[in-house]
Short mmCIF file of C-alpha atoms and ligand atoms in Angstrom, two decimals:
data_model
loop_
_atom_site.label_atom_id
_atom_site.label_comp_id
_atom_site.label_asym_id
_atom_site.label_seq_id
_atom_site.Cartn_x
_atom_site.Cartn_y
_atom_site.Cartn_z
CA UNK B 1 -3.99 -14.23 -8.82
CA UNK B 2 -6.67 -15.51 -6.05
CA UNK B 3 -9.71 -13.87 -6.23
CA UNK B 4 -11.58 -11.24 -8.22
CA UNK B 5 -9.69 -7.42 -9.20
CA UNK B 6 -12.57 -5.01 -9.37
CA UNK B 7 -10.48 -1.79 -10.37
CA UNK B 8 -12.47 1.50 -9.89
CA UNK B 9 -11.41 4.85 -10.90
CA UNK B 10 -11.21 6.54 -7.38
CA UNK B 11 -12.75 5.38 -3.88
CA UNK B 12 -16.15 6.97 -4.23
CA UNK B 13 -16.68 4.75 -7.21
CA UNK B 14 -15.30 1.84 -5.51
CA UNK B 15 -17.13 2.20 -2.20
CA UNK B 16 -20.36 1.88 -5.11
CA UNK B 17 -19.42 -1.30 -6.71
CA UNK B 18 -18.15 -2.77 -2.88
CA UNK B 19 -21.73 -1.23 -1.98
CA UNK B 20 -23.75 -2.86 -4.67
CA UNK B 21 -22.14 -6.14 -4.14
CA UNK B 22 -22.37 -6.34 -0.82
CA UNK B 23 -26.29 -5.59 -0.94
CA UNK B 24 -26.32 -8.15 -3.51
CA UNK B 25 -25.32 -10.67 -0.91
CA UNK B 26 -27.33 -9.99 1.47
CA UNK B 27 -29.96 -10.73 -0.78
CA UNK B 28 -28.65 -13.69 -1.94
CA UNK B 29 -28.80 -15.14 1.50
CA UNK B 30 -31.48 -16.67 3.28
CA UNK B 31 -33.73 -14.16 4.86
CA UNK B 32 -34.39 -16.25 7.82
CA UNK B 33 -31.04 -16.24 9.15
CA UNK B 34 -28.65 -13.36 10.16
CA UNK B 35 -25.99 -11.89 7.84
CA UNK B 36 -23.10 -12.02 10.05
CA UNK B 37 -20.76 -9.35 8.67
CA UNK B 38 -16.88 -8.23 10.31
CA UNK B 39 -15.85 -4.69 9.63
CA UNK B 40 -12.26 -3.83 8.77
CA UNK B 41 -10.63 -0.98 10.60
CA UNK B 42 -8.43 1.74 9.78
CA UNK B 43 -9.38 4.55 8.12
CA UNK B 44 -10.29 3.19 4.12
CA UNK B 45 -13.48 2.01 5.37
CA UNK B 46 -15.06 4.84 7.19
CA UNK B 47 -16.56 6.08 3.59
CA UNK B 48 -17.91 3.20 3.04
CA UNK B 49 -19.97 2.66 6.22
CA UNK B 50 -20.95 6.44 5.76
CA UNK B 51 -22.59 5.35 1.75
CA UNK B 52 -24.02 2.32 3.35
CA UNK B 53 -25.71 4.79 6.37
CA UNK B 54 -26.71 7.11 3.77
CA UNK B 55 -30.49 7.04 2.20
CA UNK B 56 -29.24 5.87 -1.35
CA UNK B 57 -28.44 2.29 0.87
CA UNK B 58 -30.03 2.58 4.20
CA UNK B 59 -33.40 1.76 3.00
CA UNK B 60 -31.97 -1.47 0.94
CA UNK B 61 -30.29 -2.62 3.77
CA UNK B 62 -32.69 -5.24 6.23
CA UNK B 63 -30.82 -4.20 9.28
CA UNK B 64 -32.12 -5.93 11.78
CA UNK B 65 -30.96 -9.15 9.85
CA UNK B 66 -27.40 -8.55 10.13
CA UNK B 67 -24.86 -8.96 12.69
CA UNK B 68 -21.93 -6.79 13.14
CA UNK B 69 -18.26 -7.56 14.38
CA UNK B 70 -15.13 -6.68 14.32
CA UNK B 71 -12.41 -8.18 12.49
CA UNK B 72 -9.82 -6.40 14.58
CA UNK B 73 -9.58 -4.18 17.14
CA UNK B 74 -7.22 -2.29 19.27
CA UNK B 75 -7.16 -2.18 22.81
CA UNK B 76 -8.00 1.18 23.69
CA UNK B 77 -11.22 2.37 25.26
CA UNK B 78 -14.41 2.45 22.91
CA UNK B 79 -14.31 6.70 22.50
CA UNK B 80 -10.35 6.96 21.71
CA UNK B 81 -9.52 7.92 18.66
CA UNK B 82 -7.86 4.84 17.53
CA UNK B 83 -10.82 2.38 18.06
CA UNK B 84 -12.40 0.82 15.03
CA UNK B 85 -15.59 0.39 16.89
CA UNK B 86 -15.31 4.48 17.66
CA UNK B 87 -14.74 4.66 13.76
CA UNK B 88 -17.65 2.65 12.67
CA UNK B 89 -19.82 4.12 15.50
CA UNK B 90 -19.66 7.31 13.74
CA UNK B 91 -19.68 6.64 10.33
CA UNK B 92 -22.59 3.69 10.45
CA UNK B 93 -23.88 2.25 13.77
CA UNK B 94 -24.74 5.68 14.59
CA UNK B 95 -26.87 6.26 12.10
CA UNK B 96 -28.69 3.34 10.98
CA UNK B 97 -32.03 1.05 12.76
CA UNK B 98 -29.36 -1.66 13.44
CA UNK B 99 -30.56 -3.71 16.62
CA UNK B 100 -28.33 -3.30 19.88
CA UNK B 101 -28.24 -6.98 20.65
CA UNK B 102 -27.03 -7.24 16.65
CA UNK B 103 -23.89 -5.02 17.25
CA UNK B 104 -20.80 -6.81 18.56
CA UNK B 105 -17.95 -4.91 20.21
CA UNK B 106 -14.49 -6.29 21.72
CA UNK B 107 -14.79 -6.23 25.20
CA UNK B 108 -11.74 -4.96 26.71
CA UNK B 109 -10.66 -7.07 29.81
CA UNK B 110 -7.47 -6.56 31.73
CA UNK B 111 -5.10 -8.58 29.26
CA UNK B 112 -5.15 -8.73 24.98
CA UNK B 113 -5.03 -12.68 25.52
CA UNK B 114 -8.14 -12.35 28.17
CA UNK B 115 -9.55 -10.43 25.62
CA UNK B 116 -9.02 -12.30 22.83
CA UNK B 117 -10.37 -15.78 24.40
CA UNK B 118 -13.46 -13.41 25.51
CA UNK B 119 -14.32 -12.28 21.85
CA UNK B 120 -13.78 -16.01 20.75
CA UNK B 121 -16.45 -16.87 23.25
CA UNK B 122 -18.69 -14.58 21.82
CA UNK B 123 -18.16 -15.12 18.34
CA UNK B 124 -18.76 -19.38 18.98
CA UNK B 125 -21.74 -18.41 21.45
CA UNK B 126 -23.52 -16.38 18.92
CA UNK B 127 -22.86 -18.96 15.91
CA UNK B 128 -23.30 -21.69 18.19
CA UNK B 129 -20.28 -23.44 16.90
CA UNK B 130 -18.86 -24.15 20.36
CA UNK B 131 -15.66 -26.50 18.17
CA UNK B 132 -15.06 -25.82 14.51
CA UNK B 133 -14.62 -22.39 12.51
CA UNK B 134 -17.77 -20.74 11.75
CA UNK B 135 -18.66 -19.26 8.64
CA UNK B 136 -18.85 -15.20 8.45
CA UNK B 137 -21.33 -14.20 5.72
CA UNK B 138 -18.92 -11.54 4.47
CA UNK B 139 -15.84 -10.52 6.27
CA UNK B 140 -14.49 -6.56 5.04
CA UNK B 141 -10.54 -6.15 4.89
CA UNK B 142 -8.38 -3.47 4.56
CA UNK B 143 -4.40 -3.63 3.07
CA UNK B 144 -1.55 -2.50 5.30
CA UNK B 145 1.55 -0.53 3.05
CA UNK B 146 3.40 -3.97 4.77
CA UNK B 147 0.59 -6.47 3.42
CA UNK B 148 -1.19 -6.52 6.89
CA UNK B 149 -4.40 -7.65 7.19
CA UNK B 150 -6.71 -7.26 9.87
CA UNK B 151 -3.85 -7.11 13.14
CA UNK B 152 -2.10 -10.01 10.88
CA UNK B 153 1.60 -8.22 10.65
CA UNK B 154 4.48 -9.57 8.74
CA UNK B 155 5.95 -12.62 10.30
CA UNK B 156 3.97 -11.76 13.66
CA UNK B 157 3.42 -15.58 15.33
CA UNK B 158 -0.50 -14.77 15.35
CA UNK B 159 -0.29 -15.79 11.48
CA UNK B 160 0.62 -19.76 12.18
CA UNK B 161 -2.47 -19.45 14.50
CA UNK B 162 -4.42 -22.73 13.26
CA UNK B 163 -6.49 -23.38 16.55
CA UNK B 164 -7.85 -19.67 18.06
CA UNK B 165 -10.25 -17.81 16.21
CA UNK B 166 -8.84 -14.76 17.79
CA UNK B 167 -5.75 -13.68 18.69
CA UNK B 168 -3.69 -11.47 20.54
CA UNK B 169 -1.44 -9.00 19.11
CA UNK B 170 1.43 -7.82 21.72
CA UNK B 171 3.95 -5.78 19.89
CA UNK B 172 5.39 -4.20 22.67
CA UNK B 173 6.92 -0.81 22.40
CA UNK B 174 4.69 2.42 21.82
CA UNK B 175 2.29 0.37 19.48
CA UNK B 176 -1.17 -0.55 20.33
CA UNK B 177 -2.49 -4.03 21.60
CA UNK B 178 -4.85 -5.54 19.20
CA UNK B 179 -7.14 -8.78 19.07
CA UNK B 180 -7.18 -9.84 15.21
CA UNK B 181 -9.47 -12.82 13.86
CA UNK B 182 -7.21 -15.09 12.52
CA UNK B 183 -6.64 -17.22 9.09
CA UNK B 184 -8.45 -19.76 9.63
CA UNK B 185 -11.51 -17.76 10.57
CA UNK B 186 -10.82 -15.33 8.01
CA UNK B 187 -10.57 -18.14 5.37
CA UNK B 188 -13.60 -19.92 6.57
CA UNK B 189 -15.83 -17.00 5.33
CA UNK B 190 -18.38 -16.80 2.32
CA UNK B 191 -16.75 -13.86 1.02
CA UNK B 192 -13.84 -11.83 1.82
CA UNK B 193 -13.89 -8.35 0.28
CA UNK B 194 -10.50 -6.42 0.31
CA UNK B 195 -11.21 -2.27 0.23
CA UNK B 196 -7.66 -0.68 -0.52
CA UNK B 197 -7.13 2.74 -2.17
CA UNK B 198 -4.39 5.56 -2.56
CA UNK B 199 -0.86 4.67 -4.47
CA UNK B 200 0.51 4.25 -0.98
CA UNK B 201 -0.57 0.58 -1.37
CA UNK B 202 0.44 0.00 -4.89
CA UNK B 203 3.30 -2.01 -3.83
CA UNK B 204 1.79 -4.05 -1.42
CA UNK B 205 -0.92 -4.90 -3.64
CA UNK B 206 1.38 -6.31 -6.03
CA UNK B 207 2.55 -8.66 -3.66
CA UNK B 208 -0.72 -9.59 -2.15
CA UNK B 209 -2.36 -10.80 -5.24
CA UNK B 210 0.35 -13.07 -5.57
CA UNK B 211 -0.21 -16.88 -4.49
CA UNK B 212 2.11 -18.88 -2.42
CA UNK B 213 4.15 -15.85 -0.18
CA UNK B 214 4.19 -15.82 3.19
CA UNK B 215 2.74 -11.93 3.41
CA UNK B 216 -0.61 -11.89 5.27
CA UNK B 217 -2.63 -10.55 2.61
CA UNK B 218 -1.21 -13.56 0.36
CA UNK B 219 -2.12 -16.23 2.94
CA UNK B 220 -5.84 -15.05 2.74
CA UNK B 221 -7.43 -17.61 0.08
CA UNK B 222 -10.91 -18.37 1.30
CA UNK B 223 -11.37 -22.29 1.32
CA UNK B 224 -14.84 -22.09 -0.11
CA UNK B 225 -15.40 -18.39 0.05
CA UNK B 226 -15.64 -15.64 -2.23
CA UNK B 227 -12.49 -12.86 -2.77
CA UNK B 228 -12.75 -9.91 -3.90
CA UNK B 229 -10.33 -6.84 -4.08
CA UNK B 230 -11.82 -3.83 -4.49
CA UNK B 231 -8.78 -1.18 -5.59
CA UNK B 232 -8.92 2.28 -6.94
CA UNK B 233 -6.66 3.13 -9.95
CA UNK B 234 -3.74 4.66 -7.62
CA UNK B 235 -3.63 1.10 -5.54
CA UNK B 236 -3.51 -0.49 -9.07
CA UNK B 237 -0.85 1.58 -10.19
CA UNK B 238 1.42 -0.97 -9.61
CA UNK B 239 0.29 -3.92 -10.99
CA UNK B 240 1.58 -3.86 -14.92
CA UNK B 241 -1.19 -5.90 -16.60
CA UNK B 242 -3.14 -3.46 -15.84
CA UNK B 243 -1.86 -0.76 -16.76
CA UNK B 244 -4.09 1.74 -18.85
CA UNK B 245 -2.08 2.49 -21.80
CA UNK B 246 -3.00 5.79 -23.64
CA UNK B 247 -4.87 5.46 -26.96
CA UNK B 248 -2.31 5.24 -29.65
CA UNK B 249 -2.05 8.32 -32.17
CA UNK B 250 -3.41 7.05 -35.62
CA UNK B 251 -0.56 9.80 -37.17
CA UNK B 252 2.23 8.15 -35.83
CA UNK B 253 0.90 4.70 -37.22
CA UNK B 254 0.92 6.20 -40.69
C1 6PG X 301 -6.50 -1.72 11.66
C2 6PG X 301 -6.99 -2.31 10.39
C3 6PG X 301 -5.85 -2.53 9.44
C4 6PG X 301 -6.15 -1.65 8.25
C5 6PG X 301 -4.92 -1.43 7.40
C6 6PG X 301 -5.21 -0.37 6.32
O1 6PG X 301 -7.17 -1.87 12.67
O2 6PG X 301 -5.46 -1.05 11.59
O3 6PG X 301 -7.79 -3.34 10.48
O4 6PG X 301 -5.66 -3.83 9.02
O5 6PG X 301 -7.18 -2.25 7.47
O6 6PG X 301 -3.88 -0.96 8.25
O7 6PG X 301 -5.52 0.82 7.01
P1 6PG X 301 -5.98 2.14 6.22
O8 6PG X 301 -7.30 1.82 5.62
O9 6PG X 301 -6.07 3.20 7.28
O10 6PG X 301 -4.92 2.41 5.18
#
């Protein structure tokens, strides 16, 4: 297995440990630089940007340190209900002293690949890494039921990216557009922490904490980085070894 399990009894509990750890590195780094941090999207998350806007972790939080991106997005306008910047709008940017300038959105342009090459240009211009794959501070991931990370689908050619930082997503059909950071970005970071509850992802969890597949959640394996899964006991259902077996009866030993 890559990485560290952290198995919590249901999300509320796990949004608490993913909470306390990820206030513990922010103060582990240095306070004269900014925490750059990418959100996940989808809908785990949203609870956990509401804890961290609420007063227990608010006030712990130096806000106007970090910077905040997205480690995905779809390409729909900022207020539609699918956007992960509408999502995290609400449940966090909202409602914590987090700096404008600090807060950094996909810019839709007219094509995903525009956009994609835009974001890139953002992303180098603000680490000032103009070559090179710069080093998130902590990037947040959810798990697809299919082992997708980020906008990283099964056998999709945006996972053999090794050049862009960002990519484009085009499935075609009804499905959304998306610009996704890629592996090598993803894999460049100081910590990667996975958020995945419900027994809906029992299954792909299994797979994902495998090593060696070709699933994106298995190709994430952060060179130098930190990984951490954060599951509740339904997502571990799945995973044998860690199974919870029932106290034995001390009458039927006798
Ligand atoms: C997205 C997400 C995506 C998400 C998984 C899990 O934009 O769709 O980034 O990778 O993390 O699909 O989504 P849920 O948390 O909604 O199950």
């Amino acid at each position: 297995m890559r990485g560290t399990l952290v198995i919590c009894p249901e999300l509320d509990s796990l949004n608490q440990e993913a909470a306390r750890r990820f206030l513990a590195a922010v103060e582990a780094s240095s306070a004269q630089e900014p925490f750059r941090l990418a959100l996940a999207g989808g809908s785990t998350p949203r609870r956990f940007y509401e804890l961290l806007a609420s007063p227990e972790w608010s006030e712990k939080i130096p806000w106007a340190r970090l910077h905040v991106f997205w480690g995905d997005e779809r390409l729909v306008p900022r207020n539609h209900r699918e956007s992960n910047y509408r999502m995290a709008h609400e449940a966090l940017l909202a409602r914590v002293p987090l700096p404008m300038p600090n807060i950094h959105p996909v810019m839709m342009e007219a094509a995903p690949q525009t956009t994609a090459d835009v974001y890139e240009q953002e992303l180098r211009a603000h680490f000032k890494q103009a070559r090179g794959v710069p080093a998130f501070d902590l990037i947040l991931l959810g798990l697809g039921e299919d082992a997708h990370v980020a906008s990283l689908f099964p056998d999709a050619p945006t996972l053999d990216e090794r050049q862009r930082l960002v990519a484009a997503h085009k499935p075609g059909g009804r499905n959304l557009p998306r610009v996704t950071f890629t592996l090598p970005l993803i894999n460049a970071a100081r910590r990667v922490f996975f958020l995945v509850a419900g027994a809906n992802k029992a299954l792909a969890l299994r797979h994902a904490l495998r090593t060696g597949g070709r699933l994106p959640a298995q190709r994430v394996a952060p060179k130098k980085g930190e990984l951490v899964w954060f599951v509740d006991s339904g997502a571990a259902s799945g995973l044998e070894s860690f199974q919870v077996e029932p106290p034995a009866s001390k009458e039927a030993a006798s």
